[in-house]
Tab-separated table of C-alpha atoms in Angstrom:
chain	number	residue	atom	x	y	z
E	160	PHE	CA	19.377	12.098	1.411
E	161	PRO	CA	20.170	15.463	0.050
E	162	ARG	CA	18.167	17.013	-3.078
E	163	GLY	CA	18.866	15.439	-6.113
E	164	GLU	CA	20.875	12.510	-5.497
E	165	GLU	CA	19.439	9.229	-7.143
E	166	PRO	CA	17.603	5.930	-4.602
E	167	LEU	CA	19.956	3.751	-5.236
E	168	LEU	CA	18.904	-0.071	-5.889
E	169	LEU	CA	19.682	-2.294	-3.167
E	170	ALA	CA	18.345	-5.516	-4.666
E	171	GLU	CA	16.133	-7.464	-7.618
E	172	LEU	CA	14.550	-10.269	-6.869
E	173	LYS	CA	13.126	-12.572	-10.700
E	174	PRO	CA	10.430	-15.262	-10.353
E	175	GLY	CA	12.232	-18.318	-11.455
E	176	ARG	CA	9.598	-19.302	-14.605
E	177	PRO	CA	8.051	-22.622	-13.931
E	178	HIS	CA	8.755	-23.950	-18.218
E	179	GLN	CA	4.762	-25.549	-18.708
E	180	PHE	CA	3.880	-21.550	-18.508
E	181	ASP	CA	3.705	-18.912	-21.561
E	182	TRP	CA	6.624	-16.192	-21.344
E	183	LYS	CA	5.117	-13.953	-20.878
E	184	SER	CA	1.468	-14.531	-20.166
E	185	SER	CA	0.103	-13.500	-16.476
E	186	CYS	CA	4.089	-13.055	-15.273
E	187	GLU	CA	2.910	-9.032	-13.360
E	188	THR	CA	3.660	-8.187	-9.886
E	189	TRP	CA	0.307	-6.764	-8.963
E	190	SER	CA	1.485	-6.447	-5.929
E	191	VAL	CA	4.053	-5.530	-3.307
E	192	ALA	CA	3.885	-5.899	0.577
E	193	PHE	CA	6.039	-5.530	3.711
E	194	SER	CA	4.096	-6.532	7.007
E	195	PRO	CA	2.913	-4.226	9.613
E	196	ASP	CA	6.704	-5.253	12.494
E	197	GLY	CA	8.452	-5.030	9.097
E	198	SER	CA	9.554	-9.387	9.707
E	199	TRP	CA	8.563	-10.373	6.921
E	200	PHE	CA	7.798	-9.380	2.485
E	201	ALA	CA	5.686	-10.528	0.030
E	202	TRP	CA	4.982	-9.942	-4.059
E	203	SER	CA	2.332	-11.479	-6.348
E	204	GLN	CA	5.660	-13.065	-8.587
E	205	GLY	CA	3.124	-14.198	-11.380
E	206	HIS	CA	1.811	-17.264	-12.839
E	207	CYS	CA	-0.346	-17.694	-9.759
E	208	ILE	CA	2.271	-16.932	-7.061
E	209	VAL	CA	3.414	-15.152	-4.031
E	210	LYS	CA	6.719	-14.901	-2.809
E	211	LEU	CA	6.714	-14.794	1.382
E	212	ILE	CA	10.585	-13.990	2.166
E	213	PRO	CA	11.426	-13.096	6.053
E	214	TRP	CA	13.158	-9.356	6.167
E	215	PRO	CA	15.858	-8.818	6.024
E	216	LEU	CA	17.034	-9.217	2.738
E	217	GLU	CA	19.592	-12.293	2.819
E	218	GLU	CA	23.516	-11.392	2.703
E	219	GLN	CA	23.557	-12.794	-0.788
E	220	PHE	CA	21.138	-10.048	-2.046
E	221	ILE	CA	22.617	-7.157	-0.440
E	222	PRO	CA	25.188	-5.012	-1.696
E	223	LYS	CA	27.670	-4.760	1.157
E	224	GLY	CA	27.260	-1.605	3.049
E	225	PHE	CA	23.736	-1.858	3.325
E	226	GLU	CA	22.738	-4.777	5.629
E	227	ALA	CA	19.648	-3.995	6.557
E	228	LYS	CA	18.773	-3.710	10.886
E	229	SER	CA	18.435	-7.813	11.699
E	230	ARG	CA	15.116	-8.062	13.074
E	231	SER	CA	14.573	-7.817	16.724
E	232	SER	CA	14.330	-11.111	18.292
E	233	LYS	CA	10.742	-10.463	19.801
E	234	ASN	CA	9.322	-11.652	16.425
E	235	GLU	CA	11.211	-14.787	15.988
E	236	THR	CA	9.299	-17.905	17.775
E	237	LYS	CA	11.867	-19.585	20.235
E	238	GLY	CA	12.893	-22.907	19.373
E	239	ARG	CA	11.453	-22.942	16.022
E	240	GLY	CA	14.093	-21.321	14.512
E	241	SER	CA	14.675	-18.306	11.940
E	242	PRO	CA	11.330	-18.398	9.397
E	243	LYS	CA	11.945	-19.335	6.332
E	244	GLU	CA	10.741	-17.930	2.691
E	245	LYS	CA	7.319	-19.961	1.740
E	246	THR	CA	5.828	-20.031	-2.198
E	247	LEU	CA	2.278	-19.905	-1.868
E	248	ASP	CA	0.274	-21.084	-5.135
E	249	CYS	CA	-3.061	-19.149	-5.081
E	250	GLY	CA	-3.998	-20.917	-8.039
E	251	GLN	CA	-5.499	-17.717	-10.113
E	252	ILE	CA	-3.308	-15.191	-10.661
E	253	VAL	CA	-3.173	-12.484	-7.604
E	254	TRP	CA	-3.783	-9.808	-7.903
E	255	GLY	CA	-4.053	-7.780	-4.614
E	256	LEU	CA	-1.853	-8.422	-1.223
E	257	ALA	CA	-2.432	-7.155	3.343
E	258	PHE	CA	-0.491	-8.330	5.771
E	259	SER	CA	-2.954	-7.933	8.869
E	260	PRO	CA	-1.401	-5.529	11.969
E	261	TRP	CA	0.954	-7.910	14.251
E	262	PRO	CA	0.451	-9.450	16.517
E	263	SER	CA	-3.725	-9.872	16.251
E	264	PRO	CA	-4.574	-11.924	19.628
E	265	PRO	CA	-8.519	-12.566	18.749
E	266	SER	CA	-7.924	-14.409	15.580
E	267	LYS	CA	-6.245	-17.319	18.852
E	268	LYS	CA	-10.044	-18.932	18.237
E	269	LEU	CA	-11.003	-18.468	15.270
E	270	TRP	CA	-8.099	-20.549	13.974
E	271	ALA	CA	-7.739	-22.967	16.335
E	272	ARG	CA	-11.448	-23.920	15.859
E	273	HIS	CA	-10.956	-24.965	12.186
E	274	HIS	CA	-7.537	-26.202	12.221
E	275	PRO	CA	-6.982	-27.592	15.019
E	276	GLN	CA	-3.165	-28.180	13.718
E	277	VAL	CA	-2.401	-25.000	13.336
E	278	PRO	CA	-0.660	-24.059	16.772
E	279	ASP	CA	-2.325	-21.771	19.233
E	280	VAL	CA	-0.929	-18.525	18.792
E	281	SER	CA	-1.907	-15.152	17.878
E	282	CYS	CA	-0.467	-15.158	13.965
E	283	LEU	CA	0.555	-13.172	11.672
E	284	ILE	CA	-1.562	-13.454	8.242
E	285	LEU	CA	-1.414	-12.395	4.594
E	286	ALA	CA	-4.392	-12.050	2.450
E	287	THR	CA	-4.295	-12.744	-1.671
E	288	GLY	CA	-7.194	-11.160	-3.940
E	289	LEU	CA	-7.606	-13.411	-7.068
E	290	ASN	CA	-8.324	-13.045	-10.245
E	291	ASP	CA	-12.444	-15.199	-10.466
E	292	GLY	CA	-12.683	-13.135	-7.611
E	293	GLN	CA	-11.962	-14.688	-3.898
E	294	ILE	CA	-9.836	-14.195	-1.441
E	295	LYS	CA	-7.614	-16.691	-0.217
E	296	ILE	CA	-6.296	-16.273	3.438
E	297	TRP	CA	-3.115	-17.720	4.756
E	298	GLU	CA	-0.529	-18.083	8.512
E	299	VAL	CA	2.428	-16.512	6.933
E	300	GLN	CA	4.304	-18.590	9.702
E	301	THR	CA	3.155	-21.874	8.447
E	302	GLY	CA	2.058	-20.974	4.438
E	303	LEU	CA	-0.847	-23.318	5.518
E	304	LEU	CA	-4.127	-22.322	3.698
E	305	LEU	CA	-6.510	-20.778	6.225
E	306	LEU	CA	-10.269	-19.194	4.393
E	307	ASN	CA	-11.217	-18.744	1.046
E	308	LEU	CA	-13.873	-15.480	0.907
E	309	SER	CA	-15.780	-15.786	-1.531
E	310	GLY	CA	-18.683	-12.686	-2.993
E	311	HIS	CA	-17.191	-10.870	-5.343
E	312	GLN	CA	-17.821	-11.288	-9.296
E	313	ASP	CA	-14.519	-10.697	-10.618
E	314	VAL	CA	-11.040	-9.818	-10.128
E	315	VAL	CA	-9.826	-8.390	-6.289
E	316	ARG	CA	-7.544	-5.729	-7.036
E	317	ASP	CA	-6.339	-4.761	-3.458
E	318	LEU	CA	-6.913	-5.795	-0.366
E	319	SER	CA	-6.332	-3.645	3.578
E	320	PHE	CA	-6.634	-4.782	7.055
E	321	THR	CA	-8.204	-2.326	9.319
E	322	PRO	CA	-4.402	-1.094	10.822
E	323	SER	CA	-5.908	-1.126	14.648
E	324	GLY	CA	-5.543	-4.954	14.735
E	325	SER	CA	-9.776	-6.137	14.920
E	326	LEU	CA	-8.948	-8.565	11.650
E	327	ILE	CA	-11.548	-6.427	9.505
E	328	LEU	CA	-10.819	-6.466	5.452
E	329	VAL	CA	-11.767	-4.230	3.355
E	330	SER	CA	-11.494	-5.336	-0.674
E	331	ALA	CA	-11.918	-3.361	-3.637
E	332	SER	CA	-12.949	-5.716	-7.010
E	333	ARG	CA	-13.715	-4.893	-10.485
E	334	ASP	CA	-16.848	-6.184	-9.965
E	335	LYS	CA	-17.192	-2.515	-9.047
E	336	THR	CA	-17.917	-2.762	-5.400
E	337	LEU	CA	-15.781	-3.328	-2.255
E	338	ARG	CA	-16.568	-5.504	0.551
E	339	ILE	CA	-16.340	-5.774	4.151
E	340	TRP	CA	-15.313	-9.304	6.027
E	341	ASP	CA	-14.670	-10.105	9.436
E	342	LEU	CA	-11.924	-12.432	10.244
E	343	ASN	CA	-13.058	-13.114	13.398
E	344	LYS	CA	-16.550	-14.157	12.713
E	345	HIS	CA	-15.368	-17.023	9.892
E	346	GLY	CA	-14.489	-14.881	7.518
E	347	LYS	CA	-17.919	-12.852	7.208
E	348	GLN	CA	-19.362	-10.564	4.644
E	349	ILE	CA	-20.540	-7.582	6.051
E	350	GLN	CA	-20.880	-4.729	4.227
E	351	VAL	CA	-21.056	-4.085	0.131
E	352	LEU	CA	-20.083	-0.583	-0.043
E	353	SER	CA	-21.469	-0.061	-4.237
E	354	GLY	CA	-22.109	3.387	-5.800
E	355	HIS	CA	-18.466	3.190	-8.611
E	356	LEU	CA	-18.771	3.076	-11.692
E	357	GLN	CA	-15.684	1.728	-12.973
E	358	TRP	CA	-13.252	-1.172	-11.876
E	359	VAL	CA	-12.397	-0.071	-8.380
E	360	TYR	CA	-8.384	0.109	-7.632
E	361	CYS	CA	-8.022	0.952	-4.944
E	362	CYS	CA	-8.696	1.007	-1.458
E	363	SER	CA	-7.168	2.119	1.853
E	364	ILE	CA	-7.802	2.558	5.285
E	365	SER	CA	-7.497	5.472	7.501
E	366	PRO	CA	-4.677	4.855	10.259
E	367	ASP	CA	-6.858	6.060	12.850
E	368	CYS	CA	-9.515	3.625	11.226
E	369	SER	CA	-12.294	6.058	10.433
E	370	MET	CA	-12.060	6.638	7.092
E	371	LEU	CA	-11.676	4.004	4.118
E	372	CYS	CA	-10.904	5.812	0.480
E	373	SER	CA	-11.614	3.627	-2.294
E	374	ALA	CA	-10.642	4.827	-6.194
E	375	ALA	CA	-11.773	3.195	-9.483
E	376	GLY	CA	-11.621	4.013	-12.709
E	377	GLU	CA	-13.500	7.299	-12.376
E	378	LYS	CA	-11.831	11.152	-11.672
E	379	SER	CA	-13.425	10.973	-8.290
E	380	VAL	CA	-12.320	9.377	-4.946
E	381	PHE	CA	-14.995	7.601	-2.778
E	382	LEU	CA	-14.514	9.012	0.791
E	383	TRP	CA	-16.323	6.458	3.248
E	384	SER	CA	-17.288	5.797	7.208
E	385	MET	CA	-15.479	2.808	8.142
E	386	ARG	CA	-17.690	2.838	11.164
E	387	SER	CA	-21.064	3.446	9.278
E	388	TYR	CA	-19.738	2.058	6.315
E	389	THR	CA	-22.104	4.912	4.600
E	390	LEU	CA	-20.277	7.291	2.100
E	391	ILE	CA	-18.880	10.981	3.740
E	392	ARG	CA	-18.217	11.849	0.674
E	393	LYS	CA	-16.841	12.427	-3.008
E	394	LEU	CA	-13.513	14.336	-4.058
E	395	GLU	CA	-13.353	16.061	-7.199
E	396	GLY	CA	-10.262	17.358	-9.006
E	397	HIS	CA	-8.578	15.058	-11.344
E	398	GLN	CA	-9.397	14.554	-14.994
E	399	SER	CA	-8.503	10.900	-15.926
E	400	SER	CA	-9.371	7.835	-14.201
E	401	VAL	CA	-7.914	7.642	-10.250
E	402	VAL	CA	-5.846	4.112	-9.708
E	403	SER	CA	-3.909	4.139	-6.376
E	404	CYS	CA	-4.555	6.290	-2.834
E	405	ASP	CA	-3.051	6.250	0.770
E	406	PHE	CA	-2.866	7.687	3.717
E	407	SER	CA	-0.882	9.972	5.789
E	408	PRO	CA	0.289	8.123	9.047
E	409	ASP	CA	-1.337	10.591	11.010
E	410	SER	CA	-4.944	9.934	8.887
E	411	ALA	CA	-4.532	13.921	8.758
E	412	LEU	CA	-4.218	13.652	4.509
E	413	LEU	CA	-4.439	11.184	1.786
E	414	VAL	CA	-2.961	11.546	-1.800
E	415	THR	CA	-4.391	10.194	-4.633
E	416	ALA	CA	-2.830	9.587	-8.115
E	417	SER	CA	-4.489	9.499	-11.446
E	418	TYR	CA	-3.589	8.565	-14.967
E	419	ASP	CA	-4.113	12.106	-15.398
E	420	THR	CA	-0.148	12.682	-14.558
E	421	ASN	CA	-0.655	14.326	-10.942
E	422	VAL	CA	-1.044	13.309	-7.762
E	423	ILE	CA	-3.541	15.369	-5.112
E	424	MET	CA	-3.071	15.657	-1.692
E	425	TRP	CA	-6.608	15.974	0.102
E	426	ASP	CA	-7.284	17.113	3.347
E	427	PRO	CA	-9.936	13.990	4.124
E	428	TYR	CA	-12.326	15.972	7.060
E	429	THR	CA	-12.450	19.047	5.057
E	430	GLY	CA	-12.587	17.531	1.408
E	431	GLU	CA	-10.260	20.669	0.666
E	432	ARG	CA	-6.879	20.007	-2.000
E	433	LEU	CA	-4.085	21.379	-0.407
E	434	ARG	CA	-1.036	20.493	-3.654
E	435	SER	CA	-1.157	18.968	-6.873
E	436	LEU	CA	2.019	17.584	-7.746
E	437	HIS	CA	3.019	16.606	-11.521
E	438	HIS	CA	4.587	14.568	-12.778
E	439	THR	CA	6.630	15.937	-15.713
E	440	GLN	CA	8.286	13.905	-18.507
E	441	LEU	CA	11.962	14.973	-18.070
E	442	ASN	CA	12.575	14.152	-21.873
E	443	PRO	CA	9.423	14.828	-23.036
E	444	PRO	CA	9.377	12.794	-26.784
E	445	MET	CA	9.509	15.152	-30.282
E	446	ASP	CA	5.867	13.673	-31.495
E	447	ASP	CA	2.422	13.862	-29.485
E	448	SER	CA	2.298	10.213	-29.901
E	449	ASP	CA	2.464	8.560	-25.521
E	450	VAL	CA	-0.444	10.863	-24.192
E	451	HIS	CA	-0.584	9.238	-21.587
E	452	ILE	CA	3.066	8.941	-20.867
E	453	SER	CA	3.837	9.857	-17.268
E	454	SER	CA	0.448	8.211	-16.352
E	455	LEU	CA	0.695	7.425	-12.562
E	456	ARG	CA	0.322	3.821	-11.404
E	457	SER	CA	1.041	4.053	-7.564
E	458	VAL	CA	1.815	6.254	-4.996
E	459	CYS	CA	2.378	5.774	-1.643
E	460	PHE	CA	3.021	7.727	2.338
E	461	SER	CA	6.484	7.432	3.640
E	462	PRO	CA	6.510	5.783	7.114
E	463	GLU	CA	7.657	9.017	9.224
E	464	GLY	CA	4.814	11.042	6.946
E	465	LEU	CA	7.568	13.398	5.397
E	466	TYR	CA	8.202	12.278	1.708
E	467	LEU	CA	6.354	10.233	-0.894
E	468	ALA	CA	6.692	8.084	-3.397
E	469	THR	CA	5.190	7.124	-7.018
E	470	VAL	CA	5.633	5.208	-10.047
E	471	ALA	CA	4.484	6.275	-13.588
E	472	ASP	CA	4.374	5.075	-16.800
E	473	ASP	CA	7.500	7.483	-18.050
E	474	ARG	CA	9.781	5.208	-16.488
E	475	LEU	CA	10.950	7.014	-12.929
E	476	LEU	CA	10.364	6.527	-8.815
E	477	ARG	CA	9.990	9.886	-8.074
E	478	ILE	CA	10.353	10.706	-4.409
E	479	TRP	CA	8.583	13.898	-3.298
E	480	ALA	CA	8.573	16.076	0.378
E	481	LEU	CA	5.895	16.869	1.422
E	482	GLU	CA	6.588	20.884	1.135
E	483	LEU	CA	8.088	21.006	-2.414
E	484	LYS	CA	6.308	20.647	-5.660
E	485	THR	CA	8.875	19.229	-7.536
E	486	PRO	CA	10.583	15.398	-7.212
E	487	ILE	CA	13.643	15.492	-4.324
E	488	ALA	CA	15.241	12.495	-6.584
E	489	PHE	CA	14.571	10.622	-9.001
E	490	ALA	CA	15.323	6.405	-9.762
E	491	PRO	CA	14.660	5.140	-13.758
E	492	MET	CA	12.764	1.549	-13.520
E	493	THR	CA	10.848	0.024	-16.827
E	494	ASN	CA	8.041	-0.978	-16.212
E	495	GLY	CA	7.073	-0.425	-13.197
E	496	LEU	CA	3.255	-1.015	-11.540
E	497	CYS	CA	3.880	-0.643	-8.045
E	498	CYS	CA	5.789	0.847	-5.509
E	499	THR	CA	5.801	0.802	-0.657
E	500	PHE	CA	7.852	1.581	1.741
E	501	PHE	CA	9.469	-0.467	4.611
E	502	PRO	CA	7.194	0.182	7.604
E	503	HIS	CA	10.800	1.350	9.643
E	504	GLY	CA	11.805	3.473	6.398
E	505	GLY	CA	14.962	3.577	3.992
E	506	VAL	CA	13.721	0.723	1.827
E	507	ILE	CA	10.876	1.424	-1.482
E	508	ALA	CA	10.120	-1.775	-2.945
E	509	THR	CA	8.635	-1.579	-6.263
E	510	GLY	CA	6.758	-4.294	-8.050
E	511	THR	CA	7.652	-4.249	-12.129
E	512	ARG	CA	5.332	-5.679	-15.244
E	513	ASP	CA	8.082	-8.180	-15.845
E	514	GLY	CA	7.363	-9.742	-12.190
E	515	HIS	CA	10.241	-8.506	-10.765
E	516	VAL	CA	9.894	-6.699	-7.699
E	517	GLN	CA	13.321	-4.166	-6.359
E	518	PHE	CA	14.431	-2.173	-3.077
E	519	TRP	CA	15.282	0.723	-3.555
E	520	THR	CA	17.145	3.284	-0.964
E	521	ALA	CA	14.830	5.882	0.488
E	522	PRO	CA	15.232	9.023	2.800
E	523	ARG	CA	16.400	8.490	6.291
E	524	VAL	CA	14.836	11.167	7.808
E	525	LEU	CA	14.874	12.616	11.804
E	526	SER	CA	11.144	14.386	11.500
E	527	SER	CA	11.741	18.002	13.904
E	528	LEU	CA	10.476	17.972	17.040
E	529	LYS	CA	7.241	20.159	15.211
E	530	HIS	CA	6.450	16.985	12.937
E	531	LEU	CA	6.107	14.866	15.854
E	532	CYS	CA	3.983	16.886	17.680
E	533	ARG	CA	2.126	17.447	15.138
E	534	LYS	CA	1.384	14.321	13.838
E	535	ALA	CA	0.852	12.578	17.643
E	536	LEU	CA	-2.023	15.202	17.751
E	537	ARG	CA	-3.313	14.377	14.337
E	538	SER	CA	-3.759	10.977	14.937
E	539	PHE	CA	-6.420	11.911	17.469
E	540	LEU	CA	-7.515	15.194	16.362
E	541	THR	CA	-9.797	15.549	13.478
E	542	THR	CA	-9.060	18.979	11.116
E	543	TYR	CA	-12.129	20.745	12.380
E	544	GLN	CA	-11.248	19.881	16.389
E	545	VAL	CA	-7.605	21.572	15.739
E	546	LEU	CA	-9.556	24.842	14.342
E	547	ALA	CA	-11.752	25.093	17.095
E	548	LEU	CA	-8.291	25.478	20.004
E	549	PRO	CA	-7.697	28.286	21.290
E	550	ILE	CA	-4.262	28.366	19.666
E	551	PRO	CA	-2.574	31.076	16.987
E	552	LYS	CA	-3.427	30.856	13.584
E	553	LYS	CA	-0.170	29.724	12.216
E	554	MET	CA	-0.370	27.043	14.627
E	555	LYS	CA	-3.495	26.214	13.266
E	556	GLU	CA	-2.203	26.082	10.110
E	557	PHE	CA	0.707	24.225	10.507
E	558	LEU	CA	-1.266	21.515	12.584
E	559	THR	CA	-3.743	20.856	9.531
E	560	TYR	CA	-0.701	21.036	6.534
E	561	ARG	CA	-1.828	23.933	5.245
E	562	THR	CA	1.960	25.167	5.807
E	563	PHE	CA	5.257	22.909	6.754
């Protein structure tokens, strides 16, 4: 993926418009998500509908020469045939989406007890955050509604499962709270996290399950302990509302995106600001009419942890290499709202205000042995533990992402 080469549009999915709806109202794709094993894609396509699509996409969507790696046979349930596309009617505008890690063995007990008709298998589940504050939990394989979680008083904007498979779900809402739910205990609400003064836009759990980051319409970002559910620190540095956040795959870095047109890369353990990625317009307007034209909407890490993707209001998808201060690639996209990488790399999915989803080529990279070692070590060592190691300073700087 040479520098400057644009991501190619692989496919675009558009919702079939139901006639009875007003043409523009509530048609936005606020969320897109891949299941962690890469076998399903979900998208909130507006009008209260979530589409669940088996991945890879069927051939008719993808141009020749871009066939995705076929789904591994172990994910196919024997005798059931291949998975079918599903439409989930949530009854309310859908804002947030999250897949559970796959598989989740503890879920056997829960679903079998409540839903005798559901086969006794560990199942992949999808959580949907709705306009009225409810969260609906669906079984992906069957499209069955399993649970309704009530507690939030306003829009559930974002959702995140603990990557460990423990079926702990975190929700972020316009009611200015985050809530923690345990789906192994009938979806019991186990904690309410208060402290934000504005709508909470985004929540992200670190891959090592130790930290939770939340971004509200405020300049500071909150970092919480996932062990004690208490506030660890506030990260101060943005000049305007922070709207999106994501941890690196080894939990050693945190990125936050703001309406101030910057992405800041932080060390979540020390609270240090490591670098800022400024979004400058390619073609600045002649007047000052649009101050927030480069306002950011979404940021996400690539699965190997070497790249970031950002979506901004200046109609561009940008791809950044961590060690560089300027993007390595751009793609034109109008009305972008969200982005996410395919878990095995090579593809970025983006959602738009028109209810569309686009799939783009992303850098396919072979990580250096140095980076693989850093990633392996950082997945269980905090910054302070690295700094305490009896190793040369240059190695410490590399392992803490002070250098690349």
